Short mmCIF file of C-alpha atoms and ligand atoms in Angstrom, two decimals:
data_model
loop_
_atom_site.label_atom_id
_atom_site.label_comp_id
_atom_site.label_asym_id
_atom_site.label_seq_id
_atom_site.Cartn_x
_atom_site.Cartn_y
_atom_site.Cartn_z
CA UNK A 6 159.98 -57.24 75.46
CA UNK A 7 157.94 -60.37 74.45
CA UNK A 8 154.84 -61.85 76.06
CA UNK A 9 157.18 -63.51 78.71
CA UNK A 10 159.28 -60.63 79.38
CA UNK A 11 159.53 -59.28 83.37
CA UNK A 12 157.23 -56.14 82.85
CA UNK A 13 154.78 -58.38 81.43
CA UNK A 14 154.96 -60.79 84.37
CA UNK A 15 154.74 -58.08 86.98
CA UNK A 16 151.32 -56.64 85.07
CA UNK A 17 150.11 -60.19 85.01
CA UNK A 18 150.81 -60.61 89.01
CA UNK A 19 149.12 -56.89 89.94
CA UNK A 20 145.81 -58.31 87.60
CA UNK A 21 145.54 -61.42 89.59
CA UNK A 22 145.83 -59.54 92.61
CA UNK A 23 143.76 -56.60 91.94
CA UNK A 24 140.69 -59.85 91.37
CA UNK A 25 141.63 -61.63 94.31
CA UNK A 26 140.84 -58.72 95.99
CA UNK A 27 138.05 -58.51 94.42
CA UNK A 28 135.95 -61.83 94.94
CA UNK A 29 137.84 -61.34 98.60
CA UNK A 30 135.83 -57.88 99.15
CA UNK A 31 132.40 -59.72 97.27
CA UNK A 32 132.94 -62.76 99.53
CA UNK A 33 132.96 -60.38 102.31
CA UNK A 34 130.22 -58.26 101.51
CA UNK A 35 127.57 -61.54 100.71
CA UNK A 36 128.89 -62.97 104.13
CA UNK A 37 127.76 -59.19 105.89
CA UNK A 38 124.51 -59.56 103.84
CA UNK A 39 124.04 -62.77 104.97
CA UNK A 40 124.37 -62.07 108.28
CA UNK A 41 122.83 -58.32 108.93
CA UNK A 42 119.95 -60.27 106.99
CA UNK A 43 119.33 -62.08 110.06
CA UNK A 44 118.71 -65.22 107.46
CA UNK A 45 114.83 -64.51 107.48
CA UNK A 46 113.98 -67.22 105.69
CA UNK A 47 111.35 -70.57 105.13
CA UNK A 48 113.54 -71.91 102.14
CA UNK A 49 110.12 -73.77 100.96
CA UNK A 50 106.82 -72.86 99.97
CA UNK A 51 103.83 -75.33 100.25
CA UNK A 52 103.54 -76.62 97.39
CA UNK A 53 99.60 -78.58 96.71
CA UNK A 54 102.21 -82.14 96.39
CA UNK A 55 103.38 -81.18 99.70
CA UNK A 56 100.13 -81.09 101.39
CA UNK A 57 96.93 -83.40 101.75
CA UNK A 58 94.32 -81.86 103.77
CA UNK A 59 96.19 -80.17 106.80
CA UNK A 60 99.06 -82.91 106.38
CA UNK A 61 102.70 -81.44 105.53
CA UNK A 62 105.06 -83.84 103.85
CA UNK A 63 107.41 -84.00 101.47
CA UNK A 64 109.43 -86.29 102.44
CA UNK A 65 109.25 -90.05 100.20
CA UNK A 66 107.43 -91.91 103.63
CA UNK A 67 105.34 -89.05 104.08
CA UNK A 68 104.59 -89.25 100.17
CA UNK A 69 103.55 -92.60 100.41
CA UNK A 70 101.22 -92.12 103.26
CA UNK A 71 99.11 -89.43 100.87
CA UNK A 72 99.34 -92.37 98.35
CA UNK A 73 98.17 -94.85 100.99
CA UNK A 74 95.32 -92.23 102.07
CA UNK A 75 93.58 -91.57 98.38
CA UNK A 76 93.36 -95.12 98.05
CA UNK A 77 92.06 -95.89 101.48
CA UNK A 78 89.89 -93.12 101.05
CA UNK A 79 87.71 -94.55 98.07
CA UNK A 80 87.31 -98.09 99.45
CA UNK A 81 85.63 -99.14 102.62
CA UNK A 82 88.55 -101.48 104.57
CA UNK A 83 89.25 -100.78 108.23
CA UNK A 84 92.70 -99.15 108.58
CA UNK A 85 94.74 -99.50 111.04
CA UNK A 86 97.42 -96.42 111.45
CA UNK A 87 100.33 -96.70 114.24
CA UNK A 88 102.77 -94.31 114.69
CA UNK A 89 104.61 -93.05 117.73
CA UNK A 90 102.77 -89.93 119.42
CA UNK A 91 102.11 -86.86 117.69
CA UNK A 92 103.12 -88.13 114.30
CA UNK A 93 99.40 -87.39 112.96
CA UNK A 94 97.51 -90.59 113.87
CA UNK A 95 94.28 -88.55 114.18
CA UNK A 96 95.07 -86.24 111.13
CA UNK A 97 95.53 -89.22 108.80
CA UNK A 98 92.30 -90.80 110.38
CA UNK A 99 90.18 -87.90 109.33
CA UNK A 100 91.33 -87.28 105.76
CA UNK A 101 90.68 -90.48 105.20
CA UNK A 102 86.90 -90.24 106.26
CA UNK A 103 86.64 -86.84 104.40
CA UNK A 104 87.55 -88.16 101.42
CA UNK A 105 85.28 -91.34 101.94
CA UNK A 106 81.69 -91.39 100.40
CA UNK A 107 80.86 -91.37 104.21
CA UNK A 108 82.26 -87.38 104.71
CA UNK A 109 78.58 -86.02 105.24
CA UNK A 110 77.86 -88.62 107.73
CA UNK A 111 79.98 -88.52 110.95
CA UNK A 112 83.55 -88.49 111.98
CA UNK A 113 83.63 -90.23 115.88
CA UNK A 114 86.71 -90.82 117.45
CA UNK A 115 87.02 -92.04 120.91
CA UNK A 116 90.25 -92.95 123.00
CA UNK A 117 89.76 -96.06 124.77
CA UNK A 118 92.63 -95.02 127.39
CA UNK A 119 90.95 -91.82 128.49
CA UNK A 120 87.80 -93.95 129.24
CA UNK A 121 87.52 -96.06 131.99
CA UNK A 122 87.17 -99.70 131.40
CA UNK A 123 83.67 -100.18 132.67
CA UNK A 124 82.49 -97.72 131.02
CA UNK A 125 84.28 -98.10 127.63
CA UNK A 126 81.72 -100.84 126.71
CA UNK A 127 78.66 -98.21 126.97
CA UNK A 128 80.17 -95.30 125.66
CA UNK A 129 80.82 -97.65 122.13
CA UNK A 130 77.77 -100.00 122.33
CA UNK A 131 75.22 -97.48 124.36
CA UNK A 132 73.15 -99.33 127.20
CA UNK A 133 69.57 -99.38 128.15
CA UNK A 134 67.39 -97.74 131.17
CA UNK A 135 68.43 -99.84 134.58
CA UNK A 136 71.38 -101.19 132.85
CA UNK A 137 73.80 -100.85 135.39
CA UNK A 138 73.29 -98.29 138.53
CA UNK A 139 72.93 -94.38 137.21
CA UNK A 140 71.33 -96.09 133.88
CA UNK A 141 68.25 -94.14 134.54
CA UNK A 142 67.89 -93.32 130.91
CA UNK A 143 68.81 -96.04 128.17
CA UNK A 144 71.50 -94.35 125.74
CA UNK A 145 72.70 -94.26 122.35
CA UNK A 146 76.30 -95.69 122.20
CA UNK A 147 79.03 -94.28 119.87
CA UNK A 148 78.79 -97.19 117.00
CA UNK A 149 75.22 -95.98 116.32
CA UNK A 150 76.04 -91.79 116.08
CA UNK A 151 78.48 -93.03 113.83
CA UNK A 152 76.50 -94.70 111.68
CA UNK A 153 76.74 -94.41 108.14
CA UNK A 154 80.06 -92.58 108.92
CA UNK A 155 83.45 -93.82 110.68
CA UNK A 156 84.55 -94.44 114.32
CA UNK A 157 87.81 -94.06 115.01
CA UNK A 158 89.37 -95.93 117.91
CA UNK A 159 92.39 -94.23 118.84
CA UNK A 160 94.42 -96.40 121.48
CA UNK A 161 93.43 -99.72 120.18
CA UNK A 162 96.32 -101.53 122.22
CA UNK A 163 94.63 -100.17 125.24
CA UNK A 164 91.49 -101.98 125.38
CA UNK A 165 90.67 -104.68 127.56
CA UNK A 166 90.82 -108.45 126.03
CA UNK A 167 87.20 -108.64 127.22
CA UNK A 168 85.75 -106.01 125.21
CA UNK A 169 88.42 -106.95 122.27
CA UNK A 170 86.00 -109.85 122.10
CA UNK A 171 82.76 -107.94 121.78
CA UNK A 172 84.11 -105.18 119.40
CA UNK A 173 85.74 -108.10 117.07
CA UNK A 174 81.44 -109.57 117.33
CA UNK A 175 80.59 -106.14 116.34
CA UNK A 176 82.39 -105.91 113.65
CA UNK A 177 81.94 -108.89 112.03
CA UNK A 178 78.11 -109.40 112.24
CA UNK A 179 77.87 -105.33 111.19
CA UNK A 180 75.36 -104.89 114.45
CA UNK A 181 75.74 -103.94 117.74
CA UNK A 182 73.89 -104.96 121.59
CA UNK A 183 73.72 -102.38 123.72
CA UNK A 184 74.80 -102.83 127.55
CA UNK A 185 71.49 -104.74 129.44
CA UNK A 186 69.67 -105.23 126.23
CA UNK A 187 68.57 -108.11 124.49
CA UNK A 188 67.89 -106.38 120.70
CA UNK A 189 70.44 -106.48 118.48
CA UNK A 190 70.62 -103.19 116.01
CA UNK A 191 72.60 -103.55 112.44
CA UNK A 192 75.38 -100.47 112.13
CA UNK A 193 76.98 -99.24 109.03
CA UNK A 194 80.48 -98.07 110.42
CA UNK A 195 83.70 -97.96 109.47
CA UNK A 196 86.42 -98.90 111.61
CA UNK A 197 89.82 -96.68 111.85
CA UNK A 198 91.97 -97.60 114.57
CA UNK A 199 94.92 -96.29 115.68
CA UNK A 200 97.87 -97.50 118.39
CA UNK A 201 101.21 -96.64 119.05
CA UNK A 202 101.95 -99.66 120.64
CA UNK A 203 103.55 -102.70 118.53
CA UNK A 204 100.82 -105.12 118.22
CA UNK A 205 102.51 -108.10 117.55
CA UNK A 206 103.93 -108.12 121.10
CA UNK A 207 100.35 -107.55 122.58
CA UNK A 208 99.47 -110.47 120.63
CA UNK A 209 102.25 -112.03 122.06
CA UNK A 210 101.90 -111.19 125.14
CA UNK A 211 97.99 -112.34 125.17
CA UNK A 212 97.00 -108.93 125.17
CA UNK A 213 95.66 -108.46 122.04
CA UNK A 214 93.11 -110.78 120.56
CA UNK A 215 94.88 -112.08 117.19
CA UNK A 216 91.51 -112.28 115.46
CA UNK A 217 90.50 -108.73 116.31
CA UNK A 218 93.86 -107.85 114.82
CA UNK A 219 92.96 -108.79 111.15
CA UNK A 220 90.01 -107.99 111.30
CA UNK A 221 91.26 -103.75 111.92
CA UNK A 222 94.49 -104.71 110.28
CA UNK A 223 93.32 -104.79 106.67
CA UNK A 224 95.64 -102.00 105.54
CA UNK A 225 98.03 -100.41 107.92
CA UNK A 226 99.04 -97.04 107.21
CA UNK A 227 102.48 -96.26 109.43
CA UNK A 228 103.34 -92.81 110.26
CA UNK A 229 107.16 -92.15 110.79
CA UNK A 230 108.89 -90.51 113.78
CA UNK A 231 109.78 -86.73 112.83
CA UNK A 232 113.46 -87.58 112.94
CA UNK A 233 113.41 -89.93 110.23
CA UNK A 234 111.68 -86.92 108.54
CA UNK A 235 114.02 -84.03 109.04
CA UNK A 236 113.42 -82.66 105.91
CA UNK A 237 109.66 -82.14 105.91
CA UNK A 238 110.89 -79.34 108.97
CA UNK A 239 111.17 -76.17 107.15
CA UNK A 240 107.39 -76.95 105.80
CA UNK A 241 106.12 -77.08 108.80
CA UNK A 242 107.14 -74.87 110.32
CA UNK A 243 105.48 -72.51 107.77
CA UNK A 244 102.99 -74.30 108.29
CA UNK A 245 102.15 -73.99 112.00
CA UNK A 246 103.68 -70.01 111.60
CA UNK A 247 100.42 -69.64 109.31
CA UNK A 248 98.44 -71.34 111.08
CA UNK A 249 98.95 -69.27 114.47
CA UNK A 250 100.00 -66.42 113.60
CA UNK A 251 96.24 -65.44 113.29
CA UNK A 252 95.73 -67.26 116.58
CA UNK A 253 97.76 -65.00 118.32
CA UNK A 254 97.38 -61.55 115.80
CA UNK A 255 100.41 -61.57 114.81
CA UNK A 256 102.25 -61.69 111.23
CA UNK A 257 105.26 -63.54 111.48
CA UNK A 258 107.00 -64.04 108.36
CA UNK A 259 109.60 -66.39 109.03
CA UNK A 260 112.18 -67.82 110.91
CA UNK A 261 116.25 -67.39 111.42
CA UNK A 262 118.68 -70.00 109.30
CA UNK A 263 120.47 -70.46 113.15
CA UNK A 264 117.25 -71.29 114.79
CA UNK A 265 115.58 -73.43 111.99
CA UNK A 266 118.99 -75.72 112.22
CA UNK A 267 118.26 -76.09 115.57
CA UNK A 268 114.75 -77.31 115.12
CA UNK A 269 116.22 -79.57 112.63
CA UNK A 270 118.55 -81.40 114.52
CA UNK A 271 116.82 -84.81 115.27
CA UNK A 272 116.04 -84.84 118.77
CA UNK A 273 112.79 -85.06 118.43
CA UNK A 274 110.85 -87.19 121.06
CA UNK A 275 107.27 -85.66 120.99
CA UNK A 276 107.07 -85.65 116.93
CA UNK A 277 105.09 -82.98 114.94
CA UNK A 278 102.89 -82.00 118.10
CA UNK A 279 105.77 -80.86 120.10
CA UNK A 280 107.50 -78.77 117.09
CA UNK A 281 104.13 -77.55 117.02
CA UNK A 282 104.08 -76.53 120.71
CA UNK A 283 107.28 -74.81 120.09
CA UNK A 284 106.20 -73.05 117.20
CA UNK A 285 103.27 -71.71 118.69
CA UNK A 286 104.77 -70.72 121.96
CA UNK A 287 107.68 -68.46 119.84
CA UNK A 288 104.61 -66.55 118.27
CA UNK A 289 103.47 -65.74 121.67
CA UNK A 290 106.86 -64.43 122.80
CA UNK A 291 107.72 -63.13 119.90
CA UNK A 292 108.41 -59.39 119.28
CA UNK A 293 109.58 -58.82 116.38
CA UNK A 294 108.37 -60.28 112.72
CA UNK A 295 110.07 -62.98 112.84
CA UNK A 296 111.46 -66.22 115.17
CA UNK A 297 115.17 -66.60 115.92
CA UNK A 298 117.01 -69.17 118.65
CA UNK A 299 116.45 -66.19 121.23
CA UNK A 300 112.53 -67.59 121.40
CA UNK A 301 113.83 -70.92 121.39
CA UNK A 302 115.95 -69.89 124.20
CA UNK A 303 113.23 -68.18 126.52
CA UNK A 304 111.25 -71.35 125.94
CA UNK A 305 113.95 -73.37 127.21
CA UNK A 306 114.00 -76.01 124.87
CA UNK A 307 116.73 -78.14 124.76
CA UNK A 308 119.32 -76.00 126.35
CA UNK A 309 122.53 -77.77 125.38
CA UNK A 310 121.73 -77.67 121.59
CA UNK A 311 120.41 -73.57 122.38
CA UNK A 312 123.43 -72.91 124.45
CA UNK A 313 126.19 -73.92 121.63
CA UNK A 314 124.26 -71.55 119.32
CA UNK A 315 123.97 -68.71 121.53
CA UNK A 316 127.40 -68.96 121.73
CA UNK A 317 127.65 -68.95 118.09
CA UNK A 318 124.95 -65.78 117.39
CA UNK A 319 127.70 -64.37 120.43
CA UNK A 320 130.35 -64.99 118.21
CA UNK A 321 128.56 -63.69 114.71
CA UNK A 322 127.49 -60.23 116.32
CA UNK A 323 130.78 -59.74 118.17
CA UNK A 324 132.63 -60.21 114.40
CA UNK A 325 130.42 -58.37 112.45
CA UNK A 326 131.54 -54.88 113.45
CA UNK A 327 135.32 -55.88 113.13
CA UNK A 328 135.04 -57.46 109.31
CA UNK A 329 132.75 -54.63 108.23
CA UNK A 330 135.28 -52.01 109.99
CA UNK A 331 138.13 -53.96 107.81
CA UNK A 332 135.94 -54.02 105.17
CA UNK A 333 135.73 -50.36 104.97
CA UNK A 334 139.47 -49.39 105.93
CA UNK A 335 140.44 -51.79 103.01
CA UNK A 336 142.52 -53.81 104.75
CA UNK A 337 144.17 -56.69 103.39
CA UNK A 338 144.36 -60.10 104.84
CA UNK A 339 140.99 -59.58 106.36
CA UNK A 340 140.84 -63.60 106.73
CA UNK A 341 143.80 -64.19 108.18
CA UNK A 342 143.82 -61.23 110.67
CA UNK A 343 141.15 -62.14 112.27
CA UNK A 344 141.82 -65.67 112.66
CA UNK A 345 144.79 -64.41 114.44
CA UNK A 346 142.58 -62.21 116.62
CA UNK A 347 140.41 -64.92 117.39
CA UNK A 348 143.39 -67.85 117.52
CA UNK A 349 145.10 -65.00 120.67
CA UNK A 350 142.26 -66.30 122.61
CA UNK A 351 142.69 -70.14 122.14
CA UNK A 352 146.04 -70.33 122.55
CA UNK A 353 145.92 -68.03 125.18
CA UNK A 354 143.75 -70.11 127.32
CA UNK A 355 145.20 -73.41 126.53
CA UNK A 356 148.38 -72.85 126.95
CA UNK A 357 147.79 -71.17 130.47
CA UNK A 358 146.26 -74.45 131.17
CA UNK A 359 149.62 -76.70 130.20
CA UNK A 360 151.26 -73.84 132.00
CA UNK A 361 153.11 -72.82 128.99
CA UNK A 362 153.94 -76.26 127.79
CA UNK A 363 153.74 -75.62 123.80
CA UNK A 364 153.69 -79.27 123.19
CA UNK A 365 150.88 -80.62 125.35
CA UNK A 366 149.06 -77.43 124.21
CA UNK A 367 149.48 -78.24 120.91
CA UNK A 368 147.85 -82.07 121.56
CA UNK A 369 145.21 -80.60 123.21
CA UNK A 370 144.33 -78.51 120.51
CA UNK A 371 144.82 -81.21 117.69
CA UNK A 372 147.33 -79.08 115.54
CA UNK A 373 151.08 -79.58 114.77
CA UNK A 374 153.73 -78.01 117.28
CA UNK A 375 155.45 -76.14 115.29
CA UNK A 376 152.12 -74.69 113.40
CA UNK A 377 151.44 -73.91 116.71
CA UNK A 378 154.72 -71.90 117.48
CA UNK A 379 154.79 -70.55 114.14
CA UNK A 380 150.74 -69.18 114.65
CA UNK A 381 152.20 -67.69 118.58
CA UNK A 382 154.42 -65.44 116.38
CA UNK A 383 152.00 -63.08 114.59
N1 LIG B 418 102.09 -84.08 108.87
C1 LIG B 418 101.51 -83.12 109.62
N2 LIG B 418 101.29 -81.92 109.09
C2 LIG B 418 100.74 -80.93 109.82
N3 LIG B 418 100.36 -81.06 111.08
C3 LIG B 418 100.55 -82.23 111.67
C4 LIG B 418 101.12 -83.33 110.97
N4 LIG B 418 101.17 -84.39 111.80
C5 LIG B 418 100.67 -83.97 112.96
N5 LIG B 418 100.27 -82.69 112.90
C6 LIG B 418 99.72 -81.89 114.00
O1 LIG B 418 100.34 -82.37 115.20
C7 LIG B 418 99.40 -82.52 116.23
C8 LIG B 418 99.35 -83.97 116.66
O2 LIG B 418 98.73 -84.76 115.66
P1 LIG B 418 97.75 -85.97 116.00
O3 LIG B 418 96.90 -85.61 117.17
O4 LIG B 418 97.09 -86.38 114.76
O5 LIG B 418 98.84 -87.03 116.45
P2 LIG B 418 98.63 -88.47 117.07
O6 LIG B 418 99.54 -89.37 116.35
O7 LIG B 418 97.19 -88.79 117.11
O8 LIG B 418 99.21 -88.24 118.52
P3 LIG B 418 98.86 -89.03 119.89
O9 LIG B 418 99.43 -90.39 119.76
O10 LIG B 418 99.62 -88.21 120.91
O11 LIG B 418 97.40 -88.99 120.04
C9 LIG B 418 98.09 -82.02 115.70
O12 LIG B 418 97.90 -80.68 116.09
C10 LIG B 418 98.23 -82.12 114.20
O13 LIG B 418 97.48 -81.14 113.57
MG1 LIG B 419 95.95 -89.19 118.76
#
């Protein structure tokens, strides 16, 4: 009998069938793995490209902004960095100064929404003894402890079109007049500002002094919203897992594949500072070495998102007994068994819901009919 002859054939069929099995029962056993592994993972390390100062990013916009910063960093412009809130305004504003030729001199940042307006104007320029009633002493303000060094102005939008005026004076003549005083004193500061209000429509709206505008605006370094950023997740979340895990004496190593999907989905509304919030709160719960969607869950975080993959982790642990248990009785068919198993249930349920109508069950379930009737006979 030649190469084609039956016997020959039959041999041929048995090989093939012996390595289907095969990759079937390797498939199988990586899928197991994969799951009794509990997917401990943080798929990337920092890298030192990744990272400038404490800022994670390896995404291209976050990329640029490290470009933007080094070059910021060794000249002496005013920078003006908006970004929605939490995306690292403040982070950004001090790498710049500590990579300035001002880092040994101070760092001063000030919020001119926490700070009531009256007061605003004293707190930047100081004021002197009798000033205003409870000036007993006169007082330093905040453009003179900053001098040589940088003042940062976080909430630029928020200041009041009077004091826009005297700020823009201040900046331009390099000297400052502090509140009930008649002496001028010359300041060496740089300005960093920061807003996460668009501009343009304050300066639209008369709300922002156009002038004062260029004079902050000379380069603008924008910081984009974490879900245009998905990708720089995974690092930061090893990032924040180092950073608190001493916080809170603990020595998590990393986090589940289920629950890092879940942070990556792009819901994000309070940026970097509320995955950081999250992070640091699963520490704290935390009981074992590492964070899965159970943490997520107890924190209550977005429960529809949480819910589906409970459901799913449901799912995972209630299979993993039944393919392993088929796994060692070497069953065949593993696959389609258990789609079977599982399929009982759908159809089940559907079709006591069309009260046994196979047709509307089969719309409702987007398959064929007669797949469907052919599926009800197994
Ligand atoms: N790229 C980043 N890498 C690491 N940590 C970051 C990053 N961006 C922000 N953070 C962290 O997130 C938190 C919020 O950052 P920051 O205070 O700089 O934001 P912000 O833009 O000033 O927010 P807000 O507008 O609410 O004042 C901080 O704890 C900061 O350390
Ligand atoms: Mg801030």
């Amino acid at each position: 009998k030649g190469a084609f002859g039956f016997s020959d054939k039959i041999s041929l069929c048995e090989e093939e069938k012996n390595i289907m099995d095969l990759i079937q029962k390797i498939k199988h056993g990586l899928m197991l793995y994969e799951l009794e592994q509990e997917n401990i993972y943080l798929r990337d390390k920092i890298e030192k490209k990744y990272s400038f100062e404490n800022i994670i990013g390896k995404s291209k916009s976050m990329q640029k902004v490290f470009e933007l910063i080094k070059i910021v960093a060794g000249n002496n412009s005013n920078v003006l960095i908006d970004g929605e809130s939490g995306t690292g305004k403040e982070l950004v504003a001090k790498a710049i100064h500590y990579n300035s030729f001002r880092k040994d001199k101070p760092f001063v940042p000030i919020n001119c929404t926490a700070i009531p307006e009256g007061l605003l104007e004293s707190e930047l320029f100081g004021h002197v003894k009798g000033a205003f009633t409870g000036a007993i002493k006169s007082k330093k303000g905040l453009f003179e402890n900053a001098d040589g060094g940088t003042l940062f102005l976080d909430e630029i939008g928020d200041m009041s079109i009077g004091l826009q005026g005297k700020l823009l004076r201040a900046i331009q003549d390099r000297e400052i007049r502090p509140v009930g005083g008649l002496v001028t004193t010359k300041v060496d500061v740089r300005i960093i500002t920061a807003t996460n209000k668009n501009l343009f429509e304050e300066i639209e709206q008369k709300r922002f002094r156009e002038d004062l505008y260029y004079r902050i605006n000379v380069i603008q370094i924008s910081l984009p919203s974490l879900n245009k950023r998905i990708e720089d997740i995974p690092l930061l979340v090893e990032h924040f897992l180092l950073k608190h895990n001493k916080q809170y004496g603990k020595t998590i190593k990393g986090i589940s594949k289920e629950a890092l999907s879940l942070l990556m989905m792009p819901i994000w509304k309070g940026n970097i500072r509320e995955l950081e919030n999250i992070i640091r709160s699963s520490i704290a719960l935390s009981k074992t070495n590492y964070l899965t969607t159970h943490e997520l869950r107890e924190l209550g975080t977005r429960p529809a998102a949480v819910k589906r993959t409970a459901f799913f982790e449901t799912l995972s642990s209630a299979l993993m007994p039944f393919i392993k248990d088929s796994i060692e009785k070497k069953e065949k068919n593993i696959y389609e068994k258990i789609h079977a198993e599982v399929d009982k249930y759908i159809f089940d349920y559907v079709l006591s819901h069309t009260k046994e109508n196979q047709s509307e069950a089969a719309r409702i379930l987007g398959i064929n009919r007669l797949t469907l009737r052919k599926k009800l006979k197994y």
